[in-house]
Amino acid sequence: MFAIPFCPPSSSSSTVSFLSQTARSQLPVYSHAAASGTHECFFLVNFSTATSIEIKPVRATQHLLIQCGCLNSLTDLQSDTGFLYPLFRELGINEEETEYLLLKNPSLKLSSFDEIKSRLLSLQSLGITGTALYRMVMKRPNVLTAEEVDPLIRFLLDDMEGKLELKQLERLLTATEARFLAGFNRKVRLLLRHGVPKEKIAYVLNDVNLSKALCKKSLGDIQRTIDFLQPYGGIDLILRRPLILNYDLETQLIPKVTFLLELSGGDENGTGTVLRRLPTILSYSFGHLENHVEFFRCFAGLSDQQIFKIILVFPNVISASKERKLHPRVEFLKQCGLDSNDIFKFLTKAPLFLALSLEDNLAHKLGVLVKIGYEYRTKELAMAVGAMTRTSCENMQKVIGLFLDYGLSYADILAMSKKHPQVLQYNHGSLQEKMEYLIEEMGREVEELLVFPAFLGYKLDGRIKHRYEAKRKTRGENMSLNKLLTVSAERFKNKETLVHD
């Protein structure tokens, strides 16, 4: 509460905008007599409700006593701190919250009102408004005063063109101490210099934890990470999986990459291929990787290089549950009579066997295979199951139906699939076109497929038609399908040239 002397003008009355009519009617007036006989009048004003006041002149020196709910002293009014109350009120911060912020953050008192207001406007220009701005100020009030914030905002507006997502921006400013924001622009430019396309830098930044990936790492740390990853894909690897930037080089990246490299027998190219095909492999714990590899060593009897080749063919084997998928599938193969080398060959040719659902996929296919004559726990059944991993149950049933429509029996289908297991995985529409061409255009019998079922695996236009038309005039209608299609393209071309010459 403080006093402002007021000297009345010569006019009969004067109006000063301070209090409302209601407030004036409730305004207490205090006076006391001085030695000279004059009076001093004091009006007590509470600014929390005051809007205007009308004061009539008297023959006395007048003083206006003002009590403001957001000011504690005359010093507060004379400083910029007092003006923060209405400014913060616009953000939804009440007086008690403002007092708490001022108490806990002396930097707010030391900063000028214009500086704080300017910072708020800058944050709003980034799209941080309303409740987002309220949350940010309450959680990290030094975002209004820290000197590291202004260069960051200018970089985000000018260089990033405001492409950083709002949620990502909020996390950056609320979860990161101001001192770690320094040099953010230099770290982003380092990524650009190493090959991150400008049009993709926003994608990278929006996909990482900026505090972990950039702010809390030095330029040297980021440079060392890029250098380490260079033999395995470098920036391309980061573009495929930006979250790699979150990982610590010494405790996360180096141990996992080294583990894969040693498993491969020192094959950098192979290790890089695995990482590029499944960069999320680096998100698994070191213990997870070790447990999966140890399972294949002990339960399947595979060597490290065999295990690595399976991972190379199908990196997602690392994500398959050891208990729910890996163990029962390998156990099935062992029950079918496959030894370690057989299991290795099977898994490199049919790695999806380890990932497909048993209930929704494999069980139905096993039922179909048994229906056409396969016996349980045999290598032939295992091989057929491996081939069936590349097709759907629906397509498989349509293929069998097509063969039956052309007069083949279940026994015929079984014989064909044992000789050429892939025959049941081919697209049924493509098979129908080939069978029609075989019978109607080439004049052959469907039973010839029992001798040479691989005929159905060749492209109709690219190989079957071309070769048949080229040889029909010289070798007749009954040429061997096997010899016609299995000879290499080079030998076929040479023979065709000799015939024409």
Short mmCIF file of C-alpha atoms in Angstrom, two decimals:
data_model
loop_
_atom_site.label_atom_id
_atom_site.label_comp_id
_atom_site.label_asym_id
_atom_site.label_seq_id
_atom_site.Cartn_x
_atom_site.Cartn_y
_atom_site.Cartn_z
CA MET A 1 0.00 0.00 0.00
CA PHE A 2 1.40 3.41 -0.89
CA ALA A 3 0.38 7.08 -1.15
CA ILE A 4 0.30 9.32 -4.20
CA PRO A 5 -0.07 13.06 -3.35
CA PHE A 6 -2.76 14.71 -5.36
CA CYS A 7 -3.06 18.48 -5.85
CA PRO A 8 -6.61 19.41 -6.90
CA PRO A 9 -7.10 21.57 -9.96
CA SER A 10 -9.00 24.85 -9.80
CA SER A 11 -12.07 23.39 -11.49
CA SER A 12 -14.96 22.18 -9.47
CA SER A 13 -14.30 18.51 -10.07
CA SER A 14 -11.88 16.16 -11.74
CA THR A 15 -12.25 12.55 -12.82
CA VAL A 16 -9.34 10.13 -12.65
CA SER A 17 -9.72 6.64 -14.20
CA PHE A 18 -9.09 4.23 -11.45
CA LEU A 19 -12.21 2.81 -9.80
CA SER A 20 -15.68 1.66 -10.80
CA GLN A 21 -18.81 3.31 -9.44
CA THR A 22 -19.40 0.36 -7.14
CA ALA A 23 -15.86 0.51 -5.90
CA ARG A 24 -16.15 4.26 -5.24
CA SER A 25 -19.19 3.75 -3.07
CA GLN A 26 -17.24 1.30 -0.98
CA LEU A 27 -14.05 3.39 -0.88
CA PRO A 28 -12.93 4.17 2.67
CA VAL A 29 -11.71 7.73 3.28
CA TYR A 30 -9.35 8.58 6.06
CA SER A 31 -8.36 12.12 7.17
CA HIS A 32 -6.50 13.89 9.93
CA ALA A 33 -5.94 17.55 10.87
CA ALA A 34 -2.60 19.15 10.46
CA ALA A 35 -1.21 22.02 12.54
CA SER A 36 -1.99 24.51 9.81
CA GLY A 37 -5.62 23.55 9.83
CA THR A 38 -5.48 21.88 6.45
CA HIS A 39 -6.58 18.29 5.95
CA GLU A 40 -4.91 15.35 4.25
CA CYS A 41 -7.38 12.91 2.67
CA PHE A 42 -6.37 9.34 1.89
CA PHE A 43 -8.33 7.04 -0.36
CA LEU A 44 -7.64 3.30 -0.02
CA VAL A 45 -7.77 1.65 -3.41
CA ASN A 46 -7.68 -2.10 -4.06
CA PHE A 47 -6.49 -2.65 -7.64
CA SER A 48 -7.91 -6.17 -7.75
CA THR A 49 -11.38 -4.65 -8.31
CA ALA A 50 -10.67 -1.01 -9.15
CA THR A 51 -11.31 0.45 -12.57
CA SER A 52 -12.09 4.18 -12.05
CA ILE A 53 -12.46 6.87 -9.37
CA GLU A 54 -13.83 10.37 -9.32
CA ILE A 55 -12.10 12.76 -6.95
CA LYS A 56 -13.49 16.18 -6.07
CA PRO A 57 -11.06 18.91 -5.03
CA VAL A 58 -10.88 20.09 -1.44
CA ARG A 59 -8.77 22.72 0.24
CA ALA A 60 -6.30 20.16 1.29
CA THR A 61 -3.38 18.21 0.05
CA GLN A 62 -4.81 14.86 -1.03
CA HIS A 63 -3.11 11.52 -1.04
CA LEU A 64 -4.34 8.43 -2.82
CA LEU A 65 -3.60 5.25 -0.89
CA ILE A 66 -3.57 2.31 -3.29
CA GLN A 67 -3.59 -1.29 -2.15
CA CYS A 68 -2.86 -3.64 -5.06
CA GLY A 69 -3.45 -7.39 -4.68
CA CYS A 70 -0.44 -8.19 -6.86
CA LEU A 71 2.03 -5.67 -5.36
CA ASN A 72 3.66 -5.92 -1.98
CA SER A 73 5.55 -2.64 -1.93
CA LEU A 74 6.28 0.57 -3.76
CA THR A 75 9.49 -1.05 -4.94
CA ASP A 76 7.47 -3.77 -6.71
CA LEU A 77 5.48 -1.20 -8.65
CA GLN A 78 8.59 0.69 -9.64
CA SER A 79 10.18 -2.55 -10.93
CA ASP A 80 9.03 -4.70 -13.86
CA THR A 81 8.06 -7.57 -11.58
CA GLY A 82 4.69 -6.09 -10.85
CA PHE A 83 3.72 -6.15 -14.48
CA LEU A 84 4.34 -9.92 -14.68
CA TYR A 85 1.10 -10.62 -12.81
CA PRO A 86 -1.26 -9.40 -15.54
CA LEU A 87 1.08 -10.80 -18.22
CA PHE A 88 1.10 -14.25 -16.64
CA ARG A 89 -2.62 -14.02 -16.00
CA GLU A 90 -3.09 -13.96 -19.77
CA LEU A 91 -1.31 -17.35 -19.88
CA GLY A 92 -3.68 -18.78 -17.27
CA ILE A 93 -1.19 -18.47 -14.41
CA ASN A 94 -2.92 -17.16 -11.29
CA GLU A 95 -1.41 -14.88 -8.65
CA GLU A 96 -0.41 -17.69 -6.29
CA GLU A 97 1.36 -19.51 -9.12
CA THR A 98 3.09 -16.30 -10.19
CA GLU A 99 4.32 -15.66 -6.66
CA TYR A 100 5.65 -19.23 -6.51
CA LEU A 101 7.47 -18.81 -9.83
CA LEU A 102 9.04 -15.54 -8.68
CA LEU A 103 10.08 -17.08 -5.38
CA LYS A 104 11.69 -20.14 -6.94
CA ASN A 105 13.18 -18.41 -10.00
CA PRO A 106 15.09 -15.23 -9.14
CA SER A 107 16.03 -14.81 -12.82
CA LEU A 108 12.45 -13.70 -13.50
CA LYS A 109 12.95 -10.75 -11.15
CA LEU A 110 16.27 -9.84 -12.71
CA SER A 111 14.93 -9.83 -16.27
CA SER A 112 13.10 -6.85 -17.69
CA PHE A 113 9.43 -7.00 -18.51
CA ASP A 114 10.14 -6.31 -22.18
CA GLU A 115 12.60 -9.23 -22.37
CA ILE A 116 10.12 -11.67 -20.89
CA LYS A 117 7.28 -10.44 -23.08
CA SER A 118 9.48 -10.67 -26.18
CA ARG A 119 10.44 -14.25 -25.29
CA LEU A 120 6.79 -15.19 -24.89
CA LEU A 121 6.01 -13.77 -28.32
CA SER A 122 8.90 -15.75 -29.81
CA LEU A 123 7.60 -18.97 -28.28
CA GLN A 124 4.14 -18.22 -29.63
CA SER A 125 5.61 -17.68 -33.09
CA LEU A 126 6.77 -21.33 -32.93
CA GLY A 127 3.18 -22.38 -32.31
CA ILE A 128 3.45 -22.83 -28.55
CA THR A 129 0.27 -21.24 -27.23
CA GLY A 130 -2.55 -21.81 -24.78
CA THR A 131 -2.19 -24.69 -22.36
CA ALA A 132 1.08 -25.78 -23.99
CA LEU A 133 2.68 -22.45 -23.15
CA TYR A 134 1.19 -22.54 -19.65
CA ARG A 135 2.65 -26.00 -19.02
CA MET A 136 6.03 -24.96 -20.35
CA VAL A 137 6.33 -21.85 -18.19
CA MET A 138 5.17 -23.68 -15.06
CA LYS A 139 7.53 -26.62 -15.60
CA ARG A 140 10.55 -24.78 -17.01
CA PRO A 141 10.15 -21.04 -16.18
CA ASN A 142 13.73 -20.23 -17.15
CA VAL A 143 12.66 -20.78 -20.75
CA LEU A 144 11.60 -17.11 -20.43
CA THR A 145 15.01 -15.89 -19.30
CA ALA A 146 17.78 -18.27 -20.40
CA GLU A 147 20.07 -16.75 -23.02
CA GLU A 148 20.40 -20.10 -24.85
CA VAL A 149 16.74 -20.04 -25.91
CA ASP A 150 16.79 -17.10 -28.34
CA PRO A 151 19.43 -18.61 -30.73
CA LEU A 152 17.48 -21.88 -30.68
CA ILE A 153 14.21 -20.15 -31.59
CA ARG A 154 15.86 -18.19 -34.42
CA PHE A 155 17.35 -21.42 -35.81
CA LEU A 156 14.04 -23.26 -35.65
CA LEU A 157 12.23 -20.42 -37.39
CA ASP A 158 14.83 -19.48 -40.01
CA ASP A 159 16.68 -22.72 -40.82
CA MET A 160 14.12 -25.33 -39.85
CA GLU A 161 11.27 -23.18 -41.17
CA GLY A 162 9.10 -24.20 -38.22
CA LYS A 163 9.02 -27.87 -39.31
CA LEU A 164 9.78 -29.26 -35.88
CA GLU A 165 6.56 -30.82 -34.58
CA LEU A 166 4.87 -28.98 -31.74
CA LYS A 167 4.98 -31.95 -29.36
CA GLN A 168 8.65 -32.45 -30.10
CA LEU A 169 9.34 -28.78 -29.50
CA GLU A 170 7.48 -28.86 -26.19
CA ARG A 171 9.49 -31.89 -25.06
CA LEU A 172 12.73 -30.21 -26.07
CA LEU A 173 12.09 -27.03 -24.09
CA THR A 174 10.46 -28.60 -21.03
CA ALA A 175 12.68 -31.67 -20.59
CA THR A 176 16.05 -30.09 -21.33
CA GLU A 177 18.02 -27.79 -19.09
CA ALA A 178 18.75 -24.50 -20.82
CA ARG A 179 22.52 -25.02 -20.73
CA PHE A 180 22.14 -28.09 -22.95
CA LEU A 181 20.33 -26.10 -25.64
CA ALA A 182 23.54 -24.28 -26.56
CA GLY A 183 24.97 -25.42 -29.89
CA PHE A 184 21.79 -27.16 -31.05
CA ASN A 185 22.09 -25.50 -34.46
CA ARG A 186 25.70 -26.64 -34.91
CA LYS A 187 24.78 -30.25 -34.14
CA VAL A 188 21.96 -30.23 -36.69
CA ARG A 189 24.28 -28.72 -39.30
CA LEU A 190 26.78 -31.51 -38.55
CA LEU A 191 24.16 -34.07 -39.61
CA LEU A 192 23.50 -32.08 -42.77
CA ARG A 193 27.21 -31.94 -43.62
CA HIS A 194 27.44 -35.73 -43.27
CA GLY A 195 24.71 -36.33 -45.80
CA VAL A 196 21.30 -36.02 -44.20
CA PRO A 197 19.23 -34.37 -46.97
CA LYS A 198 17.78 -31.01 -45.96
CA GLU A 199 14.30 -32.20 -46.86
CA LYS A 200 14.68 -35.13 -44.43
CA ILE A 201 16.28 -33.38 -41.46
CA ALA A 202 12.87 -32.58 -39.96
CA TYR A 203 11.93 -36.28 -40.22
CA VAL A 204 15.11 -37.21 -38.33
CA LEU A 205 14.65 -34.58 -35.61
CA ASN A 206 10.97 -35.37 -35.10
CA ASP A 207 11.73 -39.06 -34.60
CA VAL A 208 14.37 -38.84 -31.86
CA ASN A 209 14.62 -37.77 -28.26
CA LEU A 210 16.29 -34.42 -28.95
CA SER A 211 17.61 -34.13 -25.44
CA LYS A 212 19.37 -37.51 -25.64
CA ALA A 213 20.26 -37.49 -29.33
CA LEU A 214 21.68 -33.97 -29.62
CA CYS A 215 21.44 -31.68 -26.60
CA LYS A 216 23.24 -33.81 -24.03
CA LYS A 217 25.86 -34.98 -26.51
CA SER A 218 28.79 -32.91 -27.62
CA LEU A 219 29.66 -32.31 -31.26
CA GLY A 220 32.52 -34.74 -30.76
CA ASP A 221 30.20 -37.44 -29.40
CA ILE A 222 27.90 -37.16 -32.42
CA GLN A 223 30.86 -37.16 -34.80
CA ARG A 224 32.29 -40.33 -33.20
CA THR A 225 28.91 -42.07 -33.53
CA ILE A 226 28.75 -41.24 -37.24
CA ASP A 227 32.35 -42.37 -37.76
CA PHE A 228 31.70 -45.68 -35.97
CA LEU A 229 28.61 -46.42 -38.06
CA GLN A 230 30.28 -45.51 -41.35
CA PRO A 231 31.40 -49.07 -42.31
CA TYR A 232 27.87 -50.36 -41.66
CA GLY A 233 25.79 -47.77 -43.44
CA GLY A 234 26.56 -44.49 -41.70
CA ILE A 235 24.03 -41.74 -42.41
CA ASP A 236 21.87 -44.12 -44.44
CA LEU A 237 21.49 -46.23 -41.31
CA ILE A 238 20.49 -43.15 -39.31
CA LEU A 239 17.93 -42.18 -41.95
CA ARG A 240 16.41 -45.65 -41.75
CA ARG A 241 16.35 -45.56 -37.96
CA PRO A 242 16.85 -42.02 -36.53
CA LEU A 243 16.44 -43.39 -32.99
CA ILE A 244 19.98 -44.73 -33.32
CA LEU A 245 21.07 -41.20 -32.41
CA ASN A 246 19.49 -41.71 -28.98
CA TYR A 247 21.83 -44.58 -28.13
CA ASP A 248 25.06 -44.16 -26.22
CA LEU A 249 28.07 -45.05 -28.36
CA GLU A 250 30.18 -46.74 -25.70
CA THR A 251 27.55 -48.67 -23.76
CA GLN A 252 24.98 -49.48 -26.47
CA LEU A 253 26.13 -49.19 -30.07
CA ILE A 254 29.67 -50.54 -29.88
CA PRO A 255 28.82 -53.70 -27.84
CA LYS A 256 25.88 -54.70 -30.07
CA VAL A 257 27.57 -54.04 -33.40
CA THR A 258 30.74 -55.78 -32.21
CA PHE A 259 28.66 -58.78 -31.12
CA LEU A 260 27.15 -59.12 -34.61
CA LEU A 261 30.53 -58.58 -36.25
CA GLU A 262 32.14 -61.36 -34.19
CA LEU A 263 29.17 -63.64 -34.87
CA SER A 264 29.71 -63.13 -38.60
CA GLY A 265 33.40 -63.97 -38.35
CA GLY A 266 34.43 -60.37 -39.05
CA ASP A 267 32.19 -59.80 -42.07
CA GLU A 268 31.66 -56.02 -42.09
CA ASN A 269 29.57 -56.08 -45.27
CA GLY A 270 27.30 -58.79 -43.88
CA THR A 271 26.97 -56.98 -40.56
CA GLY A 272 26.11 -53.77 -42.39
CA THR A 273 23.47 -55.61 -44.44
CA VAL A 274 21.83 -56.92 -41.27
CA LEU A 275 21.79 -53.45 -39.72
CA ARG A 276 20.36 -51.83 -42.83
CA ARG A 277 17.68 -54.50 -43.21
CA LEU A 278 16.70 -54.31 -39.55
CA PRO A 279 18.15 -51.24 -37.85
CA THR A 280 15.76 -51.86 -34.95
CA ILE A 281 18.04 -54.76 -34.00
CA LEU A 282 20.09 -52.12 -32.18
CA SER A 283 17.11 -51.35 -29.95
CA TYR A 284 17.23 -54.81 -28.37
CA SER A 285 19.27 -55.27 -25.24
CA PHE A 286 22.63 -56.95 -25.45
CA GLY A 287 21.27 -59.73 -23.26
CA HIS A 288 18.38 -60.33 -25.67
CA LEU A 289 20.78 -60.79 -28.58
CA GLU A 290 22.97 -63.15 -26.57
CA ASN A 291 20.00 -65.28 -25.45
CA HIS A 292 18.71 -65.76 -29.01
CA VAL A 293 22.12 -66.73 -30.33
CA GLU A 294 22.72 -69.10 -27.42
CA PHE A 295 19.40 -70.83 -28.16
CA PHE A 296 20.46 -71.66 -31.71
CA ARG A 297 23.88 -72.78 -30.50
CA CYS A 298 22.61 -75.14 -27.83
CA PHE A 299 19.16 -76.30 -28.94
CA ALA A 300 19.60 -76.35 -32.72
CA GLY A 301 23.31 -77.19 -32.69
CA LEU A 302 24.26 -74.43 -35.13
CA SER A 303 27.64 -72.71 -35.45
CA ASP A 304 28.02 -68.96 -35.03
CA GLN A 305 28.43 -68.38 -38.76
CA GLN A 306 25.36 -70.51 -39.52
CA ILE A 307 23.37 -68.47 -37.00
CA PHE A 308 24.61 -65.25 -38.57
CA LYS A 309 23.59 -66.42 -42.05
CA ILE A 310 20.07 -67.10 -40.78
CA ILE A 311 20.01 -63.57 -39.27
CA LEU A 312 21.36 -62.21 -42.56
CA VAL A 313 18.54 -63.86 -44.52
CA PHE A 314 15.87 -63.05 -41.94
CA PRO A 315 16.95 -60.40 -39.39
CA ASN A 316 13.51 -60.46 -37.77
CA VAL A 317 14.42 -63.80 -36.23
CA ILE A 318 15.84 -61.65 -33.43
CA SER A 319 12.38 -60.26 -32.69
CA ALA A 320 10.67 -63.67 -32.60
CA SER A 321 9.76 -64.92 -29.14
CA LYS A 322 12.14 -67.65 -28.06
CA GLU A 323 9.54 -69.40 -25.91
CA ARG A 324 6.43 -69.05 -28.11
CA LYS A 325 7.96 -69.42 -31.59
CA LEU A 326 11.60 -70.44 -31.83
CA HIS A 327 11.62 -73.37 -29.43
CA PRO A 328 8.44 -75.16 -30.68
CA ARG A 329 9.35 -74.62 -34.36
CA VAL A 330 12.86 -76.01 -34.04
CA GLU A 331 11.47 -78.87 -31.94
CA PHE A 332 9.05 -79.69 -34.81
CA LEU A 333 11.94 -79.82 -37.29
CA LYS A 334 13.90 -82.12 -35.03
CA GLN A 335 10.87 -84.41 -34.68
CA CYS A 336 10.68 -84.55 -38.49
CA GLY A 337 14.19 -86.00 -38.51
CA LEU A 338 16.23 -82.91 -39.45
CA ASP A 339 19.74 -82.71 -38.06
CA SER A 340 21.68 -79.48 -37.43
CA ASN A 341 22.75 -79.04 -41.06
CA ASP A 342 19.23 -79.81 -42.27
CA ILE A 343 17.80 -77.24 -39.85
CA PHE A 344 20.31 -74.66 -41.07
CA LYS A 345 19.39 -75.27 -44.74
CA PHE A 346 15.68 -75.26 -43.92
CA LEU A 347 15.81 -71.96 -42.02
CA THR A 348 17.85 -70.18 -44.69
CA LYS A 349 15.31 -71.26 -47.33
CA ALA A 350 12.15 -70.85 -45.26
CA PRO A 351 12.94 -68.38 -42.45
CA LEU A 352 9.30 -67.24 -42.23
CA PHE A 353 8.60 -70.59 -40.59
CA LEU A 354 9.97 -69.01 -37.40
CA ALA A 355 7.63 -66.02 -37.55
CA LEU A 356 4.25 -67.17 -38.89
CA SER A 357 1.37 -67.77 -36.51
CA LEU A 358 0.80 -71.43 -35.65
CA GLU A 359 -2.94 -71.11 -35.07
CA ASP A 360 -3.80 -68.80 -37.97
CA ASN A 361 -1.35 -70.07 -40.57
CA LEU A 362 0.89 -73.09 -40.09
CA ALA A 363 -1.72 -75.36 -38.51
CA HIS A 364 -4.08 -74.92 -41.49
CA LYS A 365 -1.32 -75.66 -43.99
CA LEU A 366 -0.24 -78.76 -42.08
CA GLY A 367 -3.83 -79.96 -42.23
CA VAL A 368 -3.95 -79.53 -46.02
CA LEU A 369 -0.63 -81.32 -46.49
CA VAL A 370 -1.76 -84.27 -44.40
CA LYS A 371 -5.02 -84.36 -46.39
CA ILE A 372 -3.17 -84.87 -49.69
CA GLY A 373 -1.07 -87.65 -48.21
CA TYR A 374 1.96 -86.33 -46.27
CA GLU A 375 2.89 -88.33 -43.17
CA TYR A 376 3.61 -86.78 -39.80
CA ARG A 377 7.20 -86.39 -38.58
CA THR A 378 8.87 -86.88 -41.96
CA LYS A 379 11.45 -84.78 -43.79
CA GLU A 380 9.08 -84.54 -46.76
CA LEU A 381 6.45 -82.92 -44.54
CA ALA A 382 9.01 -80.46 -43.17
CA MET A 383 10.17 -79.53 -46.67
CA ALA A 384 6.57 -79.03 -47.81
CA VAL A 385 5.81 -76.84 -44.80
CA GLY A 386 8.88 -74.74 -45.60
CA ALA A 387 7.68 -74.20 -49.16
CA MET A 388 4.19 -73.32 -47.92
CA THR A 389 5.49 -70.42 -45.82
CA ARG A 390 5.65 -68.34 -49.00
CA THR A 391 1.96 -68.61 -49.84
CA SER A 392 -1.38 -68.13 -48.16
CA CYS A 393 -3.71 -70.92 -47.06
CA GLU A 394 -6.33 -69.66 -49.52
CA ASN A 395 -3.95 -69.75 -52.50
CA MET A 396 -2.68 -73.19 -51.50
CA GLN A 397 -6.21 -74.61 -51.46
CA LYS A 398 -7.00 -73.00 -54.84
CA VAL A 399 -3.88 -74.59 -56.37
CA ILE A 400 -4.92 -78.03 -55.13
CA GLY A 401 -8.45 -77.43 -56.44
CA LEU A 402 -7.02 -76.45 -59.86
CA PHE A 403 -5.01 -79.66 -60.10
CA LEU A 404 -8.07 -81.69 -59.17
CA ASP A 405 -10.11 -79.89 -61.85
CA TYR A 406 -7.56 -80.95 -64.49
CA GLY A 407 -7.95 -84.59 -63.50
CA LEU A 408 -5.03 -85.07 -61.14
CA SER A 409 -5.54 -87.02 -57.91
CA TYR A 410 -4.33 -86.30 -54.39
CA ALA A 411 -1.66 -88.92 -54.96
CA ASP A 412 -0.54 -87.10 -58.13
CA ILE A 413 -0.40 -83.80 -56.28
CA LEU A 414 1.60 -85.43 -53.48
CA ALA A 415 4.07 -86.88 -55.98
CA MET A 416 4.52 -83.53 -57.72
CA SER A 417 5.05 -81.61 -54.49
CA LYS A 418 7.58 -84.13 -53.18
CA LYS A 419 9.56 -83.78 -56.39
CA HIS A 420 9.10 -80.00 -56.55
CA PRO A 421 7.81 -78.65 -53.17
CA GLN A 422 7.34 -75.13 -54.55
CA VAL A 423 4.53 -76.33 -56.82
CA LEU A 424 1.94 -75.68 -54.11
CA GLN A 425 3.10 -72.12 -53.45
CA TYR A 426 2.74 -70.74 -57.00
CA ASN A 427 -0.06 -68.29 -57.72
CA HIS A 428 -3.11 -70.26 -58.80
CA GLY A 429 -4.01 -67.76 -61.56
CA SER A 430 -0.56 -68.03 -63.11
CA LEU A 431 -0.67 -71.83 -62.87
CA GLN A 432 -3.95 -71.96 -64.71
CA GLU A 433 -2.55 -69.92 -67.63
CA LYS A 434 0.47 -72.25 -67.90
CA MET A 435 -1.60 -75.40 -67.76
CA GLU A 436 -3.96 -74.06 -70.44
CA TYR A 437 -0.99 -73.24 -72.68
CA LEU A 438 0.56 -76.67 -72.04
CA ILE A 439 -2.60 -78.53 -73.03
CA GLU A 440 -4.25 -76.28 -75.63
CA GLU A 441 -1.30 -74.61 -77.41
CA MET A 442 1.46 -77.16 -76.97
CA GLY A 443 -0.85 -80.15 -77.26
CA ARG A 444 0.68 -81.95 -74.26
CA GLU A 445 -0.90 -84.09 -71.56
CA VAL A 446 -1.38 -82.87 -67.99
CA GLU A 447 0.36 -86.03 -66.73
CA GLU A 448 3.66 -84.67 -68.08
CA LEU A 449 3.64 -82.40 -65.05
CA LEU A 450 4.19 -85.48 -62.88
CA VAL A 451 7.52 -86.00 -64.64
CA PHE A 452 8.53 -82.36 -64.82
CA PRO A 453 6.50 -80.28 -62.28
CA ALA A 454 9.15 -77.52 -62.42
CA PHE A 455 7.52 -76.52 -65.74
CA LEU A 456 5.00 -74.58 -63.63
CA GLY A 457 7.75 -72.45 -62.12
CA TYR A 458 8.98 -70.86 -65.37
CA LYS A 459 7.55 -67.59 -66.71
CA LEU A 460 4.97 -68.15 -69.39
CA ASP A 461 5.76 -65.20 -71.67
CA GLY A 462 9.42 -64.74 -70.82
CA ARG A 463 10.55 -68.35 -71.27
CA ILE A 464 7.92 -71.01 -72.07
CA LYS A 465 6.25 -69.34 -75.07
CA HIS A 466 9.46 -67.89 -76.46
CA ARG A 467 11.39 -71.15 -76.38
CA TYR A 468 8.54 -73.30 -77.57
CA GLU A 469 7.89 -71.09 -80.61
CA ALA A 470 11.61 -70.91 -81.38
CA LYS A 471 12.12 -74.70 -81.31
CA ARG A 472 8.79 -76.00 -82.55
CA LYS A 473 9.69 -75.84 -86.26
CA THR A 474 13.09 -77.53 -85.87
CA ARG A 475 12.46 -80.07 -83.11
CA GLY A 476 8.79 -80.88 -83.54
CA GLU A 477 5.83 -80.81 -81.20
CA ASN A 478 6.98 -83.50 -78.77
CA MET A 479 10.25 -82.00 -77.61
CA SER A 480 11.31 -82.66 -74.00
CA LEU A 481 9.93 -80.00 -71.63
CA ASN A 482 12.91 -80.50 -69.36
CA LYS A 483 15.52 -79.89 -72.09
CA LEU A 484 13.50 -77.04 -73.55
CA LEU A 485 13.37 -75.03 -70.36
CA THR A 486 16.36 -75.99 -68.20
CA VAL A 487 19.16 -75.16 -70.66
CA SER A 488 20.79 -71.82 -69.92
CA ALA A 489 19.81 -68.72 -71.86
CA GLU A 490 23.28 -68.48 -73.41
CA ARG A 491 23.29 -72.10 -74.66
CA PHE A 492 19.76 -71.76 -75.94
CA LYS A 493 20.71 -68.61 -77.87
CA ASN A 494 23.78 -70.32 -79.40
CA LYS A 495 21.79 -73.35 -80.47
CA GLU A 496 19.08 -71.14 -81.92
CA THR A 497 21.70 -69.19 -83.90
CA LEU A 498 23.27 -72.41 -85.28
CA VAL A 499 19.88 -73.68 -86.39
CA HIS A 500 19.07 -70.45 -88.24
CA ASP A 501 22.52 -70.29 -89.83
#
